[in-house]
């Protein structure tokens, strides 16, 4: 897909079919994340791809339990693709996605958050190129602050000085793929 069309077509999807994605597509998406811009070319991000729907559901529930409504800038996301903001009955912050990539970076590194979100952006664009649905989810820091999370981090051999900053949900869209929303005006300025 041509790049400018790709960025206009991709949407955040929060309703997924009960169908696992192909490992070949997952490997392409991870590769795109590994080629993301990163501070000083340090390549500090670590991607853990969870290609297991049941484990995604377990971690997604841990993610949802840490959702703090008091920190929201808005109170509504979408009727077609509702988020935890829209529907408090949703129990998983991963919305039933069959594959989820956790993106980790050093805890006390100044550019840790930008690096991980650049990585995630590359991954969701690669997912769209592969014909997959995706969504970037935050609350990575809190998700693993429990017994289940601590065990997983140890099993995955994540360094102690690393923290999950975000997640990339991957799957196939359940229902109709959302149309684009009109762009808000007055959000850019060119100064010469």
N, CA and C of each residue as an Amber inpcrd file, in Angstrom:
protein
   576
   0.8530000  -1.1750000   0.0000000   0.0000000   0.0000000   0.0000000
   0.9020000   1.2430000   0.0000000   0.5410000   2.2470000  -0.7180000
   1.2880000   3.4880000  -0.7670000   1.2340000   4.1490000   0.6160000
   2.3600000   4.7060000   1.0830000   2.5070000   5.1680000   2.4610000
   1.4300000   6.1550000   2.8950000   1.1790000   7.2030000   2.1300000
   0.2190000   8.2170000   2.5630000  -1.2060000   7.6620000   2.6180000
  -1.5000000   6.7000000   1.7820000  -2.7870000   6.0240000   1.8600000
  -2.8350000   5.1460000   3.1150000  -1.7420000   4.4560000   3.3920000
  -1.6530000   3.5750000   4.5560000  -1.9300000   4.3250000   5.8530000
  -1.3040000   5.4810000   6.0560000  -1.5130000   6.2220000   7.3040000
  -2.9360000   6.7620000   7.4150000  -3.5890000   6.9690000   6.2840000
  -4.9730000   7.4520000   6.3240000  -5.9730000   6.3250000   6.5420000
  -5.6290000   5.1110000   6.1360000  -6.5420000   3.9700000   6.2290000
  -6.5080000   3.2950000   7.6060000  -5.3350000   3.2180000   8.2400000
  -5.1750000   2.4940000   9.5010000  -6.0480000   3.1000000  10.6140000
  -6.6950000   2.2190000  11.3660000  -7.5530000   2.6210000  12.4910000
  -7.1770000   1.8170000  13.7240000  -7.5280000   2.3390000  14.8970000
  -7.3790000   1.5840000  16.1400000  -8.5880000   0.6740000  16.2750000
  -8.3260000  -0.6220000  16.3250000  -9.3940000  -1.6210000  16.3820000
  -9.4430000  -2.2280000  17.7740000 -10.6670000  -2.3060000  18.3260000
 -10.8580000  -2.8820000  19.6560000 -11.9170000  -3.9910000  19.6590000
 -12.1860000  -4.5490000  18.4920000 -13.0500000  -5.7330000  18.3600000
 -12.3510000  -6.6840000  17.4010000 -12.0090000  -7.8780000  17.8970000
 -11.2090000  -8.8250000  17.1150000 -11.9240000 -10.1460000  16.9020000
 -11.6950000 -10.7220000  15.7320000 -12.1880000 -12.0690000  15.4440000
 -11.4030000 -13.0810000  16.2800000 -12.0220000 -14.2060000  16.5310000
 -11.3550000 -15.2880000  17.2640000 -10.5320000 -16.1090000  16.2620000
  -9.5230000 -15.4530000  15.6880000  -8.6850000 -16.0660000  14.6580000
  -7.2590000 -15.5600000  14.8470000  -6.3070000 -16.4700000  15.0120000
  -4.9160000 -16.1030000  15.2490000  -4.2730000 -15.5830000  13.9680000
  -3.3450000 -14.6460000  14.1010000  -2.6300000 -14.1420000  12.9330000
  -1.5010000 -15.1090000  12.5670000  -1.0490000 -15.0190000  11.3370000
   0.0300000 -15.8810000  10.8610000   1.3610000 -15.4420000  11.4730000
   2.1840000 -16.4080000  11.8180000   3.4980000 -16.1010000  12.4020000
   4.3530000 -15.2780000  11.4360000   4.2620000 -15.5580000  10.1500000
   5.0310000 -14.8020000   9.1530000   4.6930000 -13.3150000   9.2090000
   3.3960000 -12.9870000   9.3420000   2.9960000 -11.5800000   9.4680000
   3.5320000 -10.9870000  10.7700000   3.4590000 -11.7550000  11.8540000
   3.9670000 -11.2860000  13.1450000   5.4600000 -10.9580000  13.0480000
   6.2110000 -11.8000000  12.3850000   7.6540000 -11.5600000  12.2370000
   7.9340000 -10.2840000  11.4390000   7.1320000 -10.0110000  10.4100000
   7.2850000  -8.7780000   9.6320000   6.9910000  -7.5530000  10.5040000
   5.9520000  -7.6660000  11.3090000   5.5450000  -6.5530000  12.1710000
   6.6220000  -6.2700000  13.2180000   7.1790000  -7.3160000  13.8020000
   8.2700000  -7.1480000  14.7700000   9.4650000  -6.4840000  14.0930000
   9.8030000  -6.9470000  12.8980000  10.9300000  -6.3580000  12.1790000
  10.7210000  -4.8650000  11.9500000   9.4940000  -4.4850000  11.5950000
   9.1950000  -3.0550000  11.4000000   9.4240000  -2.2840000  12.6920000
   9.0260000  -2.8690000  13.8170000   9.2590000  -2.2200000  15.1100000
  10.7300000  -2.0650000  15.4230000  11.5130000  -3.0650000  15.0820000
  12.9460000  -3.0210000  15.3650000  13.6810000  -1.9850000  14.5070000
  13.0620000  -1.5600000  13.3940000  13.6610000  -0.5450000  12.5380000
  13.1260000   0.8590000  12.8330000  12.3760000   1.0190000  13.8960000
  11.8120000   2.3250000  14.2360000  12.9020000   3.3140000  14.6280000
  12.6440000   4.6030000  14.4390000  13.5760000   5.6100000  14.9350000
  13.7670000   5.4250000  16.4440000  15.0080000   5.6580000  16.9040000
  15.2830000   5.5270000  18.3380000  16.4180000   6.4600000  18.7120000
  16.3650000   6.9480000  19.9320000  17.3040000   7.9740000  20.3920000
  18.7500000   7.5280000  20.2420000  19.5120000   8.3240000  19.5130000
  20.9260000   8.0670000  19.3430000  21.2450000   6.7640000  18.6540000
  20.2590000   6.1560000  18.0180000  20.4620000   4.8660000  17.3630000
  20.7600000   3.7470000  18.3500000  20.3440000   3.9230000  19.6060000
  20.6800000   2.9750000  20.6750000  19.9840000   1.6330000  20.6170000
  18.8890000   1.5200000  19.8770000  18.1530000   0.2530000  19.7340000
  17.9130000  -0.4070000  21.0970000  17.3110000   0.3380000  22.0180000
  17.1120000  -0.1400000  23.3830000  15.7940000  -0.8840000  23.5920000
  14.8350000  -0.7350000  22.6950000  13.5360000  -1.3720000  22.9160000
  13.6470000  -2.8940000  22.7960000  12.8060000  -3.5630000  23.5610000
  12.6570000  -5.0230000  23.5040000  11.1880000  -5.3020000  23.2180000
  10.9280000  -6.1540000  22.2480000   9.5550000  -6.5280000  21.8930000
   9.3330000  -7.9770000  22.3050000   8.2850000  -8.1990000  23.0970000
   7.8780000  -9.5660000  23.4410000   6.5320000  -9.7980000  22.7710000
   6.5010000 -10.6940000  21.7920000   5.2680000 -11.0060000  21.0630000
   4.5750000 -12.1860000  21.7380000   3.3510000 -11.9620000  22.1690000
   2.5530000 -13.0020000  22.8240000   1.5830000 -13.5240000  21.7780000
   1.9030000 -14.6670000  21.2090000   1.1450000 -15.2700000  20.1080000
   0.2860000 -16.3920000  20.6780000  -0.4020000 -16.0830000  21.7630000
  -1.1960000 -17.0520000  22.5140000  -2.3990000 -16.3070000  23.0760000
  -3.5690000 -16.5620000  22.5150000  -4.7790000 -15.8070000  22.8750000
  -5.0950000 -15.8720000  24.3650000  -4.9330000 -17.0440000  24.9790000
  -5.2670000 -17.1860000  26.4020000  -4.3400000 -16.3250000  27.2650000
  -3.0470000 -16.3340000  26.9610000  -2.1090000 -15.5130000  27.7160000
  -2.3850000 -14.0260000  27.4700000  -2.7370000 -13.6670000  26.2460000
  -3.1160000 -12.2820000  25.9540000  -4.2930000 -11.8590000  26.8270000
  -5.2540000 -12.7370000  26.9740000  -6.4400000 -12.4320000  27.7900000
  -6.0520000 -12.2340000  29.2530000  -5.1830000 -13.0780000  29.7780000
  -4.7400000 -12.9620000  31.1730000  -4.0340000 -11.6220000  31.4040000
  -3.0970000 -11.2950000  30.5280000  -2.3520000 -10.0390000  30.6760000
  -3.2710000  -8.8450000  30.4220000  -4.1930000  -8.9830000  29.4770000
  -5.1610000  -7.9140000  29.1890000  -6.0280000  -7.5790000  30.3850000
  -6.3790000  -8.5920000  31.1770000  -7.1550000  -8.3370000  32.4020000
  -6.3090000  -7.5940000  33.4290000  -5.0210000  -7.9430000  33.5280000
  -4.1100000  -7.2110000  34.4190000  -4.0140000  -5.7540000  33.9740000
  -3.9750000  -5.5210000  32.6680000  -3.9050000  -4.1740000  32.1300000
  -5.1590000  -3.3790000  32.4830000  -6.3250000  -3.9950000  32.3510000
  -7.5900000  -3.2950000  32.6070000  -7.7630000  -2.9540000  34.0790000
  -7.2510000  -3.7910000  34.9780000  -7.4360000  -3.5070000  36.4080000
  -6.6940000  -2.2480000  36.8330000  -5.7100000  -1.8140000  36.0590000
  -4.9350000  -0.6160000  36.3960000  -5.4590000   0.6400000  35.6940000
  -6.6040000   0.5500000  35.0400000  -7.1620000   1.6810000  34.3050000
  -7.6790000   2.7240000  35.3000000  -7.1810000   3.9390000  35.1970000
  -7.5380000   5.0210000  36.1130000  -8.2640000   6.1200000  35.3410000
  -9.5850000   6.1530000  35.4970000 -10.4140000   7.1250000  34.7670000
 -10.1080000   8.5740000  35.1390000  -9.5390000   8.8000000  36.3100000
  -9.2810000  10.1760000  36.7550000  -8.1950000  10.8560000  35.9180000
  -7.4410000  10.0960000  35.1240000  -6.3500000  10.6660000  34.3280000
  -6.7160000  10.8830000  32.8630000  -7.9900000  10.8440000  32.5450000
  -8.4290000  10.9660000  31.1510000  -8.5860000  12.4190000  30.7240000
  -8.2510000  12.6920000  29.4790000  -8.4460000  14.0180000  28.9030000
  -9.8170000  14.1170000  28.2370000 -10.4190000  12.9880000  27.9130000
 -11.7280000  12.9500000  27.2730000 -12.5370000  11.8100000  27.8540000
 -13.7900000  11.7590000  27.5000000 -14.6270000  10.7230000  28.0940000
 -15.3270000   9.8370000  27.0780000 -14.9450000   9.9260000  25.8220000
 -15.6030000   9.1200000  24.8010000 -14.6240000   8.8340000  23.6680000
 -14.6150000   7.5820000  23.1980000 -13.7230000   7.2130000  22.1060000
 -14.5220000   6.8260000  20.8630000 -15.3680000   5.7830000  20.9830000
 -16.0270000   5.2870000  19.7810000 -17.2150000   4.4020000  20.1140000
 -18.2790000   4.5760000  19.3660000 -19.4320000   3.6780000  19.4900000
 -19.1460000   2.3620000  18.7770000 -18.5100000   2.4340000  17.6030000
 -18.2340000   1.2410000  16.7990000 -17.1110000   0.3860000  17.3780000
 -16.0960000   1.0270000  17.9520000 -14.9180000   0.3470000  18.5090000
 -14.7060000   0.8460000  19.9460000 -15.6220000   0.5030000  20.8630000
 -15.5530000   1.0740000  22.2180000 -14.2890000   0.6730000  22.9760000
 -13.8300000   1.5990000  23.8140000 -12.6720000   1.3550000  24.6610000
 -13.1340000   1.1990000  26.1070000 -12.1980000   0.9790000  26.9930000
 -12.5170000   0.9280000  28.4260000 -13.1560000   2.2350000  28.8820000
 -12.8000000   3.3260000  28.2190000 -13.3720000   4.6320000  28.5350000
 -14.8790000   4.6070000  28.2780000 -15.2880000   3.9960000  27.1780000
 -16.6900000   3.9910000  26.7610000 -17.5320000   2.9540000  27.4900000
 -16.9330000   1.8240000  27.8160000 -17.6940000   0.6990000  28.3600000
 -16.9740000   0.0690000  29.5490000 -17.3650000   0.4410000  30.7640000
 -16.6960000  -0.0950000  31.9520000 -16.9040000  -1.5990000  32.1580000
 -17.7630000  -2.2290000  31.3660000 -17.9530000  -3.6810000  31.5020000
 -16.8800000  -4.4720000  30.7600000 -16.0810000  -3.7960000  29.9260000
 -14.9880000  -4.4760000  29.2220000 -13.9540000  -4.8790000  30.2640000
 -13.5900000  -6.1380000  30.2900000 -12.7120000  -6.6770000  31.3380000
 -11.2570000  -6.8530000  30.9100000 -10.9570000  -6.6980000  29.6150000
  -9.5830000  -6.8560000  29.1500000  -9.1500000  -5.6160000  28.3840000
  -8.0020000  -5.0600000  28.7750000  -7.4540000  -3.9230000  28.0670000
  -6.9270000  -4.2890000  26.6900000  -6.9740000  -5.5970000  26.3540000
  -6.5170000  -6.0550000  25.0470000  -7.6750000  -6.4350000  24.1290000
  -8.9060000  -6.2770000  24.5950000 -10.1030000  -6.3680000  23.7610000
 -10.2490000  -7.6600000  22.9570000  -9.6820000  -8.7420000  23.4380000
  -9.8090000 -10.0170000  22.7410000  -8.8320000 -10.2160000  21.6000000
  -7.8230000  -9.3610000  21.4830000  -6.8190000  -9.5360000  20.4200000
  -6.0850000 -10.8610000  20.6270000  -5.9130000 -11.6540000  19.5720000
  -5.2590000 -12.9580000  19.7180000  -3.7410000 -12.8810000  19.8590000
  -3.1510000 -11.7520000  19.4560000  -1.7070000 -11.5440000  19.5710000
  -1.4790000 -10.1390000  20.1130000  -0.5430000 -10.0420000  21.0460000
  -0.1950000  -8.7380000  21.6250000   1.3190000  -8.6670000  21.7560000
   1.8860000  -7.5490000  21.3530000   3.3170000  -7.3090000  21.5300000
   3.5120000  -6.2920000  22.6450000   4.2700000  -6.6840000  23.6610000
   4.6460000  -5.7670000  24.7350000   5.9580000  -5.1140000  24.3280000
   6.0210000  -3.7970000  24.4490000   7.2250000  -3.0730000  24.0660000
   7.8630000  -2.5010000  25.3360000   9.0840000  -2.9480000  25.6020000
   9.8270000  -2.5810000  26.8050000  10.9760000  -1.6470000  26.4490000
  11.3710000  -0.8230000  27.4310000  12.5350000   0.0560000  27.2860000
  13.0930000   0.3380000  28.6800000  14.2990000   0.8960000  28.7590000
  14.8880000   1.1850000  30.0650000  14.0180000   2.1260000  30.9000000
  13.9000000   1.8450000  32.1970000  13.0600000   2.6480000  33.1040000
  13.5160000   4.0980000  33.2010000  14.7770000   4.3310000  33.3870000
  15.2690000   5.6730000  33.6880000  16.0130000   6.3100000  32.5250000
  15.5960000   5.9940000  31.3280000  16.2020000   6.5840000  30.1410000
  15.2790000   7.6940000  29.6400000  15.8330000   8.8800000  29.4090000
  15.0570000  10.0520000  29.0290000  14.1390000   9.8070000  27.8310000
  14.5930000   9.0120000  26.8540000  13.8200000   8.8110000  25.6250000
  13.1380000   7.4470000  25.5640000  12.9450000   6.8380000  26.6910000
  12.3240000   5.5180000  26.7710000  10.9100000   5.5060000  26.1720000
  10.1030000   6.4650000  26.5550000   8.7150000   6.5040000  26.0730000
   8.6530000   6.8320000  24.5760000   9.3490000   7.8800000  24.1000000
   9.3150000   8.1280000  22.6480000   9.8170000   6.9310000  21.8310000
  10.8870000   6.2910000  22.3010000  11.4100000   5.1380000  21.5620000
  10.3590000   4.0390000  21.4210000   9.6590000   3.7280000  22.5100000
   8.6860000   2.6350000  22.4400000   7.4850000   2.9960000  21.5730000
   7.0480000   4.2410000  21.6250000   5.8950000   4.6080000  20.8100000
   6.2560000   4.7580000  19.3320000   7.4940000   5.1170000  19.0240000
   7.9340000   5.0690000  17.6170000   7.9210000   3.6190000  17.1300000
   8.3930000   2.7210000  17.9730000   8.3890000   1.2930000  17.6540000
   6.9570000   0.8170000  17.3980000   6.0420000   1.1840000  18.3060000
   4.6380000   0.7680000  18.1780000   4.0010000   1.3250000  16.9080000
   4.3120000   2.5770000  16.5790000   3.7530000   3.1850000  15.3660000
   4.1970000   2.4230000  14.1200000   5.4820000   2.0890000  14.0500000
   5.9450000   1.2930000  12.9090000   5.1920000  -0.0340000  12.8410000
   4.9610000  -0.6310000  14.0000000   4.3020000  -1.9440000  14.0420000
   2.8520000  -1.8750000  13.5650000   2.1010000  -0.8480000  13.9840000
   0.7040000  -0.7790000  13.5460000   0.6080000  -0.4600000  12.0560000
   1.5470000   0.3200000  11.5410000   1.5480000   0.5780000  10.0950000
   1.8900000  -0.6910000   9.3230000   2.8490000  -1.4640000   9.8410000
   3.1890000  -2.7430000   9.1940000   2.0020000  -3.6980000   9.2580000
   1.2760000  -3.6950000  10.3590000   0.0910000  -4.5520000  10.4880000
  -0.9410000  -4.1910000   9.4160000  -1.1740000  -2.9010000   9.2330000
  -2.1290000  -2.4660000   8.2010000  -1.6640000  -2.9210000   6.8200000
  -0.3680000  -2.8210000   6.5630000   0.1990000  -3.2770000   5.2870000
  -0.0600000  -4.7700000   5.0800000  -0.0460000  -5.5360000   6.1870000
  -0.2840000  -6.9920000   6.1220000  -1.7730000  -7.3430000   6.1210000
  -2.6400000  -6.3350000   6.1610000  -4.0830000  -6.5880000   6.1680000
  -4.6240000  -6.9380000   7.5440000  -3.8940000  -6.5700000   8.5920000
  -4.3120000  -6.8840000   9.9570000  -4.8210000  -5.6360000  10.6760000
  -5.6380000  -5.8680000  11.6770000  -6.1260000  -4.8100000  12.5420000
  -5.1660000  -4.6620000  13.7150000  -5.1290000  -3.4580000  14.2950000
  -4.2020000  -3.2160000  15.3980000  -4.6940000  -2.0810000  16.2790000
  -4.0420000  -1.9600000  17.4330000  -4.3220000  -0.8590000  18.3510000
  -3.1290000  -0.7290000  19.2940000  -2.7380000   0.4910000  19.5880000
  -1.7020000   0.7330000  20.5870000  -2.4020000   0.9880000  21.9150000
  -1.9610000   0.2810000  22.9450000  -2.5410000   0.4280000  24.2810000
  -1.4340000   0.8190000  25.2470000  -1.7190000   1.7850000  26.0830000
  -0.7510000   2.2250000  27.0880000  -0.9420000   1.4260000  28.3880000
  -0.5820000   1.9960000  29.4960000  -0.6570000   1.3590000  30.8210000
   0.2790000   0.1630000  30.9270000   1.3570000   0.1920000  30.1590000
   2.3210000  -0.9010000  30.2420000   3.0030000  -0.9710000  31.5840000
   3.3400000   0.2000000  32.1400000   4.0860000   0.2540000  33.3880000
   3.3830000  -0.5160000  34.5000000   2.0760000  -0.3190000  34.6130000
   1.3120000  -0.9130000  35.7120000   0.9080000  -2.3610000  35.4720000
   0.8540000  -2.7640000  34.2330000   0.3150000  -4.0740000  33.8700000
   1.0470000  -5.2330000  34.5300000   2.3580000  -5.1130000  34.6650000
   3.1570000  -6.2150000  35.2060000   3.4510000  -6.0710000  36.7020000
   2.7940000  -5.1110000  37.3640000   2.9990000  -4.9010000  38.8010000
   2.0910000  -5.8220000  39.6170000   2.3040000  -7.1100000  39.4710000
   1.5340000  -8.1180000  40.1920000   2.3110000  -9.4310000  40.1040000
   1.8130000 -10.4510000  40.7900000   2.5260000 -11.7340000  40.8320000
   2.6320000 -12.3670000  39.4390000   1.5420000 -12.3540000  38.7020000
   1.5480000 -12.9230000  37.3470000   2.5680000 -12.1870000  36.4900000
   2.5360000 -10.8530000  36.5310000   3.4450000 -10.0530000  35.7340000
   4.9030000 -10.2860000  36.0910000   5.1940000 -10.3430000  37.3830000
   6.5780000 -10.5680000  37.8250000   7.1030000 -11.9120000  37.3210000
   6.2590000 -12.9330000  37.3600000   6.6580000 -14.2610000  36.8680000
   6.9330000 -14.2310000  35.3660000   6.0800000 -13.5390000  34.6110000
   6.2730000 -13.4530000  33.1620000   7.5570000 -12.7150000  32.8150000
   7.8160000 -11.6030000  33.4840000   9.0340000 -10.8390000  33.2050000
  10.2770000 -11.6810000  33.4740000  10.2150000 -12.4670000  34.5240000
  11.3410000 -13.3540000  34.8470000  11.4890000 -14.4350000  33.7680000
  10.3610000 -15.0440000  33.3890000  10.3750000 -16.0920000  32.3560000
  10.8970000 -15.5470000  31.0220000  10.5110000 -14.3240000  30.6850000
  10.9190000 -13.7110000  29.4170000  12.3230000 -13.1160000  29.4940000
  12.9250000 -13.1380000  30.6710000  14.2650000 -12.6040000  30.9070000
  14.3840000 -11.1150000  30.5500000  13.3600000 -10.3600000  30.9590000
  13.3880000  -8.9120000  30.7700000  14.3140000  -8.3320000  31.8350000
  15.3030000  -7.5170000  31.4560000  16.2270000  -6.9380000  32.4390000
  15.4710000  -6.1450000  33.5210000  15.9930000  -6.1710000  34.7400000
  15.3470000  -5.4870000  35.8640000  15.1800000  -3.9970000  35.6380000
  16.0570000  -3.3900000  34.8620000  15.9760000  -1.9480000  34.6300000
  15.0730000  -1.5830000  33.4410000  14.2960000  -2.5520000  32.9490000
  13.3710000  -2.3140000  31.8370000  11.9270000  -2.3170000  32.3330000
  11.0770000  -1.5990000  31.5880000   9.6640000  -1.4960000  31.9370000
   8.8290000  -1.5290000  30.6520000   7.6480000  -2.1230000  30.7300000
   6.7350000  -2.1070000  29.5820000   6.1620000  -0.7030000  29.4640000
   6.2430000  -0.1350000  28.2830000   5.7080000   1.2110000  28.0560000
   4.3810000   1.1760000  27.3020000   4.2230000   0.1810000  26.4130000
   2.9770000   0.0950000  25.6540000   2.8270000  -1.3090000  25.0790000
   1.6710000  -1.5230000  24.4770000   1.3450000  -2.7960000  23.8380000
   0.8200000  -2.5210000  22.4380000   1.0700000  -3.4560000  21.5360000
   0.4960000  -3.3970000  20.1930000  -0.4050000  -4.6180000  20.0420000
  -1.7050000  -4.3750000  19.9200000  -2.6820000  -5.4510000  19.7340000
  -2.7570000  -5.7730000  18.2500000  -2.8510000  -7.0660000  17.9340000
  -2.8890000  -7.5080000  16.5440000  -3.9470000  -8.5810000  16.3480000
  -4.6400000  -8.5170000  15.2420000  -5.6420000  -9.5270000  14.9200000
  -6.3910000  -9.1460000  13.6590000  -7.5730000  -9.7310000  13.5220000
  -8.4560000  -9.4290000  12.3930000  -9.6780000  -8.7110000  12.9430000
 -10.0720000  -7.6500000  12.2770000 -11.2020000  -6.8330000  12.7280000
 -12.4970000  -7.6450000  12.7380000 -13.2060000  -7.5670000  13.8400000
 -14.5410000  -8.1690000  13.9570000 -15.5460000  -7.1110000  13.4970000
 -16.3310000  -7.4520000  12.4970000 -17.3010000  -6.4940000  11.9790000
 -16.6970000  -5.5810000  10.9340000 -17.4020000  -4.5110000  10.6630000
 -16.9890000  -3.5760000   9.6230000 -15.8120000  -2.7270000  10.0810000
 -14.8340000  -2.5620000   9.2030000 -13.6660000  -1.7400000   9.5080000
 -14.1150000  -0.2700000   9.5490000 -13.7500000   0.4700000  10.5950000
 -14.2200000   1.8560000  10.7380000 -13.7310000   2.7790000   9.6310000
 -14.5760000   3.7230000   9.2840000 -14.2070000   4.7600000   8.3240000
 -13.4180000   5.8510000   9.0510000 -12.7430000   6.6810000   8.2710000
 -11.9730000   7.7480000   8.9080000 -12.8900000   8.8270000   9.4530000
 -12.3850000   9.5040000  10.4760000 -13.0890000  10.6520000  11.0400000
 -12.5200000  11.9070000  10.3820000 -13.3590000  12.9130000  10.2110000
 -12.8170000  14.1610000   9.6590000 -11.7020000  14.6860000  10.5620000
 -10.6740000  15.2500000   9.9740000  -9.5720000  15.8210000  10.7420000
 -10.0020000  17.1570000  11.3320000  -9.6640000  17.3930000  12.5960000
  -9.9540000  18.6720000  13.2400000  -9.1240000  19.7600000  12.5810000
  -9.6980000  20.9390000  12.5130000  -8.9990000  22.0710000  11.8930000
  -8.0540000  22.7310000  12.8880000  -7.1730000  23.5660000  12.3530000
  -6.2600000  24.3800000  13.1530000  -5.3350000  23.5760000  14.0410000
  -4.8080000  22.4700000  13.5080000  -3.8780000  21.6400000  14.2760000
  -2.4890000  21.6690000  13.6880000  -2.2560000  22.5100000  12.7100000
  -0.9130000  22.6130000  12.1390000  -0.6300000  24.0580000  11.7520000
   0.6530000  24.3690000  11.6950000   1.0770000  25.7060000  11.3560000
   2.4310000  25.6030000  10.6630000   2.5900000  26.2900000   9.5620000
   3.8690000  26.3430000   8.8780000   4.4270000  27.7530000   9.0690000
   5.6070000  27.8250000   9.6590000   6.2570000  29.1150000   9.9000000
   7.4450000  29.2200000   8.9510000   7.5220000  30.3040000   8.1820000
   8.6360000  30.4840000   7.2420000   9.4230000  31.7100000   7.6080000
